[in-house]
Short mmCIF file of C-alpha atoms in Angstrom, two decimals:
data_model
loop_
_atom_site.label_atom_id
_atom_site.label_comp_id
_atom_site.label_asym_id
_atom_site.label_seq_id
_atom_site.Cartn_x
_atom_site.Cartn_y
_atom_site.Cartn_z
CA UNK A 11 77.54 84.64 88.38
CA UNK A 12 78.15 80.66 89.21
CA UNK A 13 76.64 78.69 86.83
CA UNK A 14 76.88 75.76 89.15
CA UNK A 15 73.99 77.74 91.58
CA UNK A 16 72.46 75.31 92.52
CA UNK A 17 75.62 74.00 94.65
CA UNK A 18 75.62 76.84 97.05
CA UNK A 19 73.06 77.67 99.39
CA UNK A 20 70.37 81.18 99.26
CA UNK A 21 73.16 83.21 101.33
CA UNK A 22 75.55 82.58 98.73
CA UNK A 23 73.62 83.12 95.97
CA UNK A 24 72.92 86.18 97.20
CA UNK A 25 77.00 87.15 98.49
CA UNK A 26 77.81 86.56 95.15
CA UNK A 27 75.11 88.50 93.45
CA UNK A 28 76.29 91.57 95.73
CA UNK A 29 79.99 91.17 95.05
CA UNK A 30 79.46 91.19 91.35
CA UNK A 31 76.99 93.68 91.20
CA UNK A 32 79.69 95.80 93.46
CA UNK A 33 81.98 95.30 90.91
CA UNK A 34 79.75 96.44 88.06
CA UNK A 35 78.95 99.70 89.72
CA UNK A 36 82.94 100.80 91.13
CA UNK A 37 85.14 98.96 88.25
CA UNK A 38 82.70 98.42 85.67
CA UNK A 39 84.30 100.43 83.18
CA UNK A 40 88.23 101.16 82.06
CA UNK A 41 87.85 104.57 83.69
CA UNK A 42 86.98 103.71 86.69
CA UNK A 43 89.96 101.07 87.03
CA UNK A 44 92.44 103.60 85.46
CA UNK A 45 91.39 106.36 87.70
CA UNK A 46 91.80 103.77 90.49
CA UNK A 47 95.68 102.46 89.59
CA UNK A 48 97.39 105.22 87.73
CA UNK A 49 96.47 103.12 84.33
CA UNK A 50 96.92 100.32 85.46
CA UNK A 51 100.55 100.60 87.19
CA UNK A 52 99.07 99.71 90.26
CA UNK A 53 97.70 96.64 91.39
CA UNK A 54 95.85 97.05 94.31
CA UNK A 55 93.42 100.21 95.28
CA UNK A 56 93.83 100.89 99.11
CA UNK A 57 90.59 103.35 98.06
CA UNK A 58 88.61 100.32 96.74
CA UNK A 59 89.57 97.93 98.56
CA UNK A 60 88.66 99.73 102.19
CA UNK A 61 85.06 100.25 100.36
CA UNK A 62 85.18 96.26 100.82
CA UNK A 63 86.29 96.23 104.38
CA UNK A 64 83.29 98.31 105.10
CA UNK A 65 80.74 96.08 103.32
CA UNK A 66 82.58 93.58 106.02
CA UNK A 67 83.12 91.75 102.74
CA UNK A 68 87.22 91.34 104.04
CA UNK A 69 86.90 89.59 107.38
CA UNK A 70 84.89 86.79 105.47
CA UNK A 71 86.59 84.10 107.15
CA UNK A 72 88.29 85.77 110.09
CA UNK A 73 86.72 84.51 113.44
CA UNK A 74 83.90 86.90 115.36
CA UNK A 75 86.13 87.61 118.43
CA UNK A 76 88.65 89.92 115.31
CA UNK A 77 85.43 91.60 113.79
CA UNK A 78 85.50 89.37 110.99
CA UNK A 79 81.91 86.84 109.73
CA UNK A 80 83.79 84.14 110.36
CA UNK A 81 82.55 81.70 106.76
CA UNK A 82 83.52 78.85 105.04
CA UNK A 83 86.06 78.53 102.67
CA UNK A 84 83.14 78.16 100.07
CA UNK A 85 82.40 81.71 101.12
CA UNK A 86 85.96 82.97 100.79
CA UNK A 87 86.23 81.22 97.22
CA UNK A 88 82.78 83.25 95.80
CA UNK A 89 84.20 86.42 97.09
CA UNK A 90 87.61 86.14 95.25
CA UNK A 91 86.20 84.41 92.20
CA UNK A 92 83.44 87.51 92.18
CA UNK A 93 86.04 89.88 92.54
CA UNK A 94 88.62 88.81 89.94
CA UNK A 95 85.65 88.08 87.58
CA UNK A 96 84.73 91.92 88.35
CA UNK A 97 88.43 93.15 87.46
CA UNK A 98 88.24 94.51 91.62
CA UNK A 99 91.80 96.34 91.53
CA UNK A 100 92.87 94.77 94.96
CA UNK A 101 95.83 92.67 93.98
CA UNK A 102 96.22 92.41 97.89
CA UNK A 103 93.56 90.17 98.66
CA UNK A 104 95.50 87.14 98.17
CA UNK A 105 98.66 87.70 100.32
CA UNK A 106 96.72 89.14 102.90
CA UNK A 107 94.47 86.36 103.23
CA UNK A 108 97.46 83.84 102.68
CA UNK A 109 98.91 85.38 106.19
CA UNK A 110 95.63 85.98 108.03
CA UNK A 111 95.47 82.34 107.35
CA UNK A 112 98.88 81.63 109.07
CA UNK A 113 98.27 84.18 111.89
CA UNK A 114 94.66 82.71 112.42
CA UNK A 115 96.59 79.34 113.33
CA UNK A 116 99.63 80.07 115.00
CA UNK A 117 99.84 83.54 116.10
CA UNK A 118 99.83 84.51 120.21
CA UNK A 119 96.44 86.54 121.48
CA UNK A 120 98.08 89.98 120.36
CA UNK A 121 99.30 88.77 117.18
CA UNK A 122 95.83 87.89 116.14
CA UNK A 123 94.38 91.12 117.03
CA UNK A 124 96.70 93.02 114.78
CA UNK A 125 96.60 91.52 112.05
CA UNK A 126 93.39 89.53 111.92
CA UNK A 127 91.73 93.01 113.34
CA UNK A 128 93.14 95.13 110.72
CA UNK A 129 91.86 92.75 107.65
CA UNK A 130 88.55 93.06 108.96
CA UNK A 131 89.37 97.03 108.48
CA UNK A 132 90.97 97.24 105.33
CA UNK A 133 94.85 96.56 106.18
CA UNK A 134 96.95 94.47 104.11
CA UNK A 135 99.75 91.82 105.07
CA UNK A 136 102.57 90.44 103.17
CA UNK A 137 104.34 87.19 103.51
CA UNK A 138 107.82 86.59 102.22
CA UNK A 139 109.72 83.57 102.26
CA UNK A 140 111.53 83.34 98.46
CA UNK A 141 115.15 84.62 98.39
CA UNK A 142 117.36 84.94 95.38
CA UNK A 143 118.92 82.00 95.81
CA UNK A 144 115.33 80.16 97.55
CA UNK A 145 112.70 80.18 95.47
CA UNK A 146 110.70 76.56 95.17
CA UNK A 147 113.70 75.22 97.07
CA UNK A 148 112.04 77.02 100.19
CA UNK A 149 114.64 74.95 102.74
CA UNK A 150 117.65 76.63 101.02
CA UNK A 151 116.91 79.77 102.46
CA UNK A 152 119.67 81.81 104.71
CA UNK A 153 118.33 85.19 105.76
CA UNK A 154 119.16 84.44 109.53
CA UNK A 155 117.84 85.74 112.79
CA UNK A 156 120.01 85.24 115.74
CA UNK A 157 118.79 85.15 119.03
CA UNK A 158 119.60 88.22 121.66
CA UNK A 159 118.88 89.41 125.01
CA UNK A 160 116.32 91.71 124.19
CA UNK A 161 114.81 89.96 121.00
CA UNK A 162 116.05 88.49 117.56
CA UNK A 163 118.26 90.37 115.22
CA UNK A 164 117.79 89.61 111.78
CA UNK A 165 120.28 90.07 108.66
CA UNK A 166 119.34 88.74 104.59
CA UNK A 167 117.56 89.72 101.82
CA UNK A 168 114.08 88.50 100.60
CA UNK A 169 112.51 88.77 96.90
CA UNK A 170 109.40 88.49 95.00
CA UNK A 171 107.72 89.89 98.39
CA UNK A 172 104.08 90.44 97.06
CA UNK A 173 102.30 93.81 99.08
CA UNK A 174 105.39 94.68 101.34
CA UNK A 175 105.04 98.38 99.69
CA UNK A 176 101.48 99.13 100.95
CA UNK A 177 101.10 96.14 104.05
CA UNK A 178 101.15 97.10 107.46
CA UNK A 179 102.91 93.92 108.66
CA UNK A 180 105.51 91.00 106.83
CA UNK A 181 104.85 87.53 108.32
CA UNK A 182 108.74 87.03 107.75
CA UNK A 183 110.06 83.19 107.39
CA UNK A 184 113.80 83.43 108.26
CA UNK A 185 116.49 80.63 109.76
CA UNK A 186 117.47 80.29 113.86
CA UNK A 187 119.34 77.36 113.51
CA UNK A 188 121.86 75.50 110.89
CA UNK A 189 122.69 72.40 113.04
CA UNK A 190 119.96 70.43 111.26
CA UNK A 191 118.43 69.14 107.78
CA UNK A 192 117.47 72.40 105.65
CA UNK A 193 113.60 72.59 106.49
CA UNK A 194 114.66 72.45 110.04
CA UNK A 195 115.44 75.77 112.12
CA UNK A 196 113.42 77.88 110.36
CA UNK A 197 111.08 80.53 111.93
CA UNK A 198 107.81 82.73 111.78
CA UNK A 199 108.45 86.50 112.46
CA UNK A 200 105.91 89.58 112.93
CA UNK A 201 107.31 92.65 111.12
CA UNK A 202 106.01 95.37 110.94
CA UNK A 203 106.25 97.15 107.64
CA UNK A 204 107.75 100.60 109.53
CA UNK A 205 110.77 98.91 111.53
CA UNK A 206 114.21 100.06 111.35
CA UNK A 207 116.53 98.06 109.36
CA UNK A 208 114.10 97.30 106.43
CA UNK A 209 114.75 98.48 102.94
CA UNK A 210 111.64 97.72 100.84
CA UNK A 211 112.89 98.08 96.94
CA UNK A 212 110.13 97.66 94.00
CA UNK A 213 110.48 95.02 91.17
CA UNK A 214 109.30 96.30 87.82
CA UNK A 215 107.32 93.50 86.18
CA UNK A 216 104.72 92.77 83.06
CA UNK A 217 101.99 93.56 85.74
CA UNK A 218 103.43 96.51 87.40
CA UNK A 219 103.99 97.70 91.13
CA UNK A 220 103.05 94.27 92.73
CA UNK A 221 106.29 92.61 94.08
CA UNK A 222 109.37 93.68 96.22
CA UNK A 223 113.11 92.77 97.24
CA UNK A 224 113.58 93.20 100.99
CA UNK A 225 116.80 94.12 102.27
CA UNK A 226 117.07 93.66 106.35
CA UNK A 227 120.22 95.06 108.24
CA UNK A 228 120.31 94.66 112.00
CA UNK A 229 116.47 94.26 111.88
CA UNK A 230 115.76 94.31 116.12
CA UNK A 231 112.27 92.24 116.81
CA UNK A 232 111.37 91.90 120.61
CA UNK A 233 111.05 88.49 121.62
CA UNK A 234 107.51 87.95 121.13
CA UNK A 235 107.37 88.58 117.45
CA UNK A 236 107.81 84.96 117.14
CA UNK A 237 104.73 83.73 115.09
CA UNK A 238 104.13 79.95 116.23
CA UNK A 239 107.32 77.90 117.89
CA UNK A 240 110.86 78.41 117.10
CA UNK A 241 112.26 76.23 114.45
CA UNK A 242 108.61 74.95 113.52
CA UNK A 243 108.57 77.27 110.62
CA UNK A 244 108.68 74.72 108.11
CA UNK A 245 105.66 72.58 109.11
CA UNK A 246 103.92 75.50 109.74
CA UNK A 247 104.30 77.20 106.42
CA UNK A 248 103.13 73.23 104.99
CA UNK A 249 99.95 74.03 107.45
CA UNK A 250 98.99 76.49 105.13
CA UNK A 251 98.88 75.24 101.45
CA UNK A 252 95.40 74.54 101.73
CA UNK A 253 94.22 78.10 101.95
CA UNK A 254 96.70 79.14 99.76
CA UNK A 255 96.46 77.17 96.73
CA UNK A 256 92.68 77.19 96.88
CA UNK A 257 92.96 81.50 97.27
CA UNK A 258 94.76 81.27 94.23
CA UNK A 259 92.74 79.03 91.99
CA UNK A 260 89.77 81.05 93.13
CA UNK A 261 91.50 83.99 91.82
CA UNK A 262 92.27 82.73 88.32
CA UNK A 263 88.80 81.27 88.09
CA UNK A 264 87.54 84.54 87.93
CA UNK A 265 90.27 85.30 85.91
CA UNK A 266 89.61 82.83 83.65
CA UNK A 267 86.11 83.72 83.26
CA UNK A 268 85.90 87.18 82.85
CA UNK A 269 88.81 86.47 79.86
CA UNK A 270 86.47 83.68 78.01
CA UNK A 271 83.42 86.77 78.98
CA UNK A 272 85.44 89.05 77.05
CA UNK A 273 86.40 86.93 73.72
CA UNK A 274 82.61 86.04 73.68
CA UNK A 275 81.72 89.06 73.65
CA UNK A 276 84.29 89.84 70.94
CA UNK A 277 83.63 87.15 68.56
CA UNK A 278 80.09 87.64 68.83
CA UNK A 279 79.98 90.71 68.06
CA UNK A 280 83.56 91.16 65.08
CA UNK A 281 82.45 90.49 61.96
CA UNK A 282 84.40 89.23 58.91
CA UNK A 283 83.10 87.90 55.74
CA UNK A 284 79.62 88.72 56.53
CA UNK A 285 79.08 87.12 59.36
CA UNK A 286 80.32 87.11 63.91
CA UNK A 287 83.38 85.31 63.42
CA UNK A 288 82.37 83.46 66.26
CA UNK A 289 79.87 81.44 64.38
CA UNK A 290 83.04 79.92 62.20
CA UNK A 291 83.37 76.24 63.66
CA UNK A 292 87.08 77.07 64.20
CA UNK A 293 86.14 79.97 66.96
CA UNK A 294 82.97 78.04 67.86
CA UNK A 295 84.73 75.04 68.87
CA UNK A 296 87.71 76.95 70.76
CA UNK A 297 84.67 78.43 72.70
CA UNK A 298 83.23 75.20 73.57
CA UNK A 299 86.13 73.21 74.85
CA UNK A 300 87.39 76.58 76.73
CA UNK A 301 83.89 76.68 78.64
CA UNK A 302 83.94 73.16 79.03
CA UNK A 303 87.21 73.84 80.86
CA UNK A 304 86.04 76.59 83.05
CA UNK A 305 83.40 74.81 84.23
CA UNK A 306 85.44 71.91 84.82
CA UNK A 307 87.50 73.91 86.94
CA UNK A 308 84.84 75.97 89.11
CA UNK A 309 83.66 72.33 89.94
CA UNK A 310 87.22 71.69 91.07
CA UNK A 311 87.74 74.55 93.26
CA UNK A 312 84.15 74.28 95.16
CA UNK A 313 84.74 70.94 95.38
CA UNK A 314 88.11 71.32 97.02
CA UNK A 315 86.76 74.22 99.39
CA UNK A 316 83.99 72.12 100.89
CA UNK A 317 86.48 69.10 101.75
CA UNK A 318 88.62 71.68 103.30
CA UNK A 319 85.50 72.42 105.59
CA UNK A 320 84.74 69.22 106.33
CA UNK A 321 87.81 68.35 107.44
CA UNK A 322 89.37 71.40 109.26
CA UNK A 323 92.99 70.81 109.93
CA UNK A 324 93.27 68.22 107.46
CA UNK A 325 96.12 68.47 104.48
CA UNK A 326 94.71 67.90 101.35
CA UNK A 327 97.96 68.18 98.95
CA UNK A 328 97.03 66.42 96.41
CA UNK A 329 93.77 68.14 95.89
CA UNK A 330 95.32 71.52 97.16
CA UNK A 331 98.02 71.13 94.13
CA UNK A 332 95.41 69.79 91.77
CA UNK A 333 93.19 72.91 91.97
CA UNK A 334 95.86 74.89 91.64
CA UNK A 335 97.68 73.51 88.81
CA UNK A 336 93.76 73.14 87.12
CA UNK A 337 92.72 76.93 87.89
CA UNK A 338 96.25 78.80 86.68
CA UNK A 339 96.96 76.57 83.63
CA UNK A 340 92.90 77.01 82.20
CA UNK A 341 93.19 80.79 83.15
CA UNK A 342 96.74 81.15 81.13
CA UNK A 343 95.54 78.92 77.97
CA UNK A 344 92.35 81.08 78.00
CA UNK A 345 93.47 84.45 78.41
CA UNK A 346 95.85 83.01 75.44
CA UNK A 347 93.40 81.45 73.24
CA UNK A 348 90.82 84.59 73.90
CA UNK A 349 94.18 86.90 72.71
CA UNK A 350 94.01 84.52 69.33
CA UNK A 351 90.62 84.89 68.45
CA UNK A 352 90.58 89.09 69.06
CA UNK A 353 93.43 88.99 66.23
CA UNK A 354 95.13 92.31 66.73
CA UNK A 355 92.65 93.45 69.08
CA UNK A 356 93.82 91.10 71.83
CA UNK A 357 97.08 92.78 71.68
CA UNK A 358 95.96 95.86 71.89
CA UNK A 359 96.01 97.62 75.15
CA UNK A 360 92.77 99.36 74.26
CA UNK A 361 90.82 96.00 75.38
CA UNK A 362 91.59 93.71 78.58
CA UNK A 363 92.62 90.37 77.03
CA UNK A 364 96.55 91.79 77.03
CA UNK A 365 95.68 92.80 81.04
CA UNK A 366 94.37 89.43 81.25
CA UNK A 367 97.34 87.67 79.59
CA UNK A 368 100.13 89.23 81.68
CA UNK A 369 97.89 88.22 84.63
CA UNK A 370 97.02 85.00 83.96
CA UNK A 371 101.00 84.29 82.86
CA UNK A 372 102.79 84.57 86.32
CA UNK A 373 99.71 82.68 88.03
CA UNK A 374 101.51 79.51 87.42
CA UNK A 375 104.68 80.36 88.62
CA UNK A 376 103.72 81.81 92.14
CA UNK A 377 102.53 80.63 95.23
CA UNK A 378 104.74 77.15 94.44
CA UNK A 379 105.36 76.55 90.59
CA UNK A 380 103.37 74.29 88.41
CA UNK A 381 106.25 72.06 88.06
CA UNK A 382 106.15 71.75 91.59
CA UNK A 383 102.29 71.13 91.81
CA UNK A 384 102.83 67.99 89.54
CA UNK A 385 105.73 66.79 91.53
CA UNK A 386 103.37 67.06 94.65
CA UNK A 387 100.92 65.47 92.86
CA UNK A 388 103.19 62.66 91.60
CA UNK A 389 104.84 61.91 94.58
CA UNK A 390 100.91 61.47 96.49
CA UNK A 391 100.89 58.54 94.05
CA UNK A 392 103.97 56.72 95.29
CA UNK A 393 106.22 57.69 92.52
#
């Protein structure tokens, strides 16, 4: 649970309460979360995570008129933060959000019904905009669509594609036009995950089945699969960064705190020379500046959400890049520091601190590298 409670109101007290205590019951225990992801090859449960869609726990901040409850980003924070915390086997969560996000503000009537309809029910949706040779350098990217009578027809290849091989739909950003600077001429698409043309090919990583090359040859859209205005792609993927630096950081805050949970529970309990080694003042002080941390970074990431709310619309990108850079660099150092103070234990894939290091690891090179987030942060200070 928060320990900041007294920042968030009754109903959140209680959302949060119900999330974790959700968690506690269906992933409580190694068993359940093996039985739920072939040992942990799999990121995401499809089983699990529909549970959530029927607890309406998935449409948290999608709008009434899509089935959704239609909260605050405060809300949406507590539910990932609960859910990481709890070890929830939805890896999914975040991407899907990240595009409901982008559909939510720029998709047509029908668009919005799709997908915003079928997070409420337990769908997920992918968004892919890295290519081999694009990766922070978003503008550089070349998969093109070209227009047609009867639609667009799009040729490339996209990587790091996070979902593609369980989502329903690919919010695709691809380029219409060359004739301008590089973050001009580039365009939303709606694809669905079942159209001809689209080669979806696994990528084996530390954390298993989570991210995907696409390969698209003589991919036929109709017309209205346009997401937003043509060429506006850029400005409307910048539209975003709000939500999806703050998803993020809410996910390794739970991250982060159910890996500190774990090496307290370790080091109070392992004892050498008599005594928990977590009363040495070596381990006790490693504990102390790592909750210190933690705490400074929940702050960080409510704070964040609530000035999002307050100012819908607004871009925040200093404070969207802060929180981010905060939440994945405190998650990696303690998922690090708690695999130190296990010993050998940490390493061992008998306990979660290795899960928890090859999760924390990647978390600050997606969803815009740290590197980037200081750049973004350095530049909002005129330099």
């Amino acid at each position: 649970m928060h320990t900041n409670l007294a920042e968030l109101t009754p109903e959140q007290q209680d959302f949060a309460a119900a999330v974790a205590d959700f968690c506690r019951r269906e992933v409580g225990t190694r068993a359940q979360r093996d039985a739920l992801t072939d040992h942990g090859t799999h990121s995401h449960s499809q089983e699990l995570y529909r549970k959530m869609a029927a607890l309406g726990w998935l449409g948290v901040t999608v709008p009434e008129e899509f089935g959704g409850s239609a909260g605050s980003t405060v809300d949406l924070c507590i539910l990932l933060e609960q859910t990481t915390r709890g070890m929830a086997p939805i890896g999914g969560i975040g991407p899907t959000l990240i595009t409901g996000a982008a559909y939510e503000k720029f998709g047509t009537q029908a668009q919005k019904e799709t997908v915003l309809g079928g997070i409420v029910e337990g769908r997920s949706q992918s968004i892919s905009m890295s290519e081999p040779e694009a990766g922070s350098d978003v503008g550089a990217l070349t998969c093109r669509a070209e227009k047609v009578d009867d639609g667009w027809l799009i040729n490339g290849q996209k990587t790091w594609c996070s979902n593609a091989h369980f989502a329903d739909n690919i919010l695709l950003v691809a380029r219409t036009d060359r004739s301008g600077a590089k973050h001009q001429g580039l365009t939303m698409f709606h694809l669905p995950a079942d159209t001809p043309g689209l080669k979806i090919s696994g990528i084996d990583t530390m954390g298993g089945k989570e991210v995907n090359d696409l390969y698209l040859t003589d991919v036929h859209l109709p017309a209205d699969a346009v997401v937003g205005e043509v060429g506006n792609g850029w400005t409307q993927l910048m539209a975003g960064l709000n939500t999806e630096r703050l998803i993020l950081a809410a996910m390794m805050l739970g991250t982060a705190q159910r890996a500190f949970d774990d090496a307290l529970q370790f080091v109070t309990e392992r004892k050498q020379f008599g005594r928990p080694v977590g009363t040495f003042q070596a381990i006790r002080h490693r504990v102390a500046d790592l909750a210190t941390e933690i705490e400074a970074t929940r702050l960080l990431v409510y704070r964040v959400a609530r000035l999002v709310d307050a100012n819908p619309g607004k871009l925040f990108p200093r404070e969207a890049s802060m929180v981010k850079l905060k939440a994945t660099e405190v998650a990696k150092k303690t998922a690090l520091e708690g695999m130190q103070m296990m010993g050998g234990y940490g390493y061992a894939t008998e306990f979660d601190m290795e899960h928890h290091v090859r999760r924390t690891i990647v978390s600050t090179i997606f969803g815009g590298t740290n590197e980037i987030q200081r750049d973004i942060i350095g530049k909002s200070y005129g330099l």
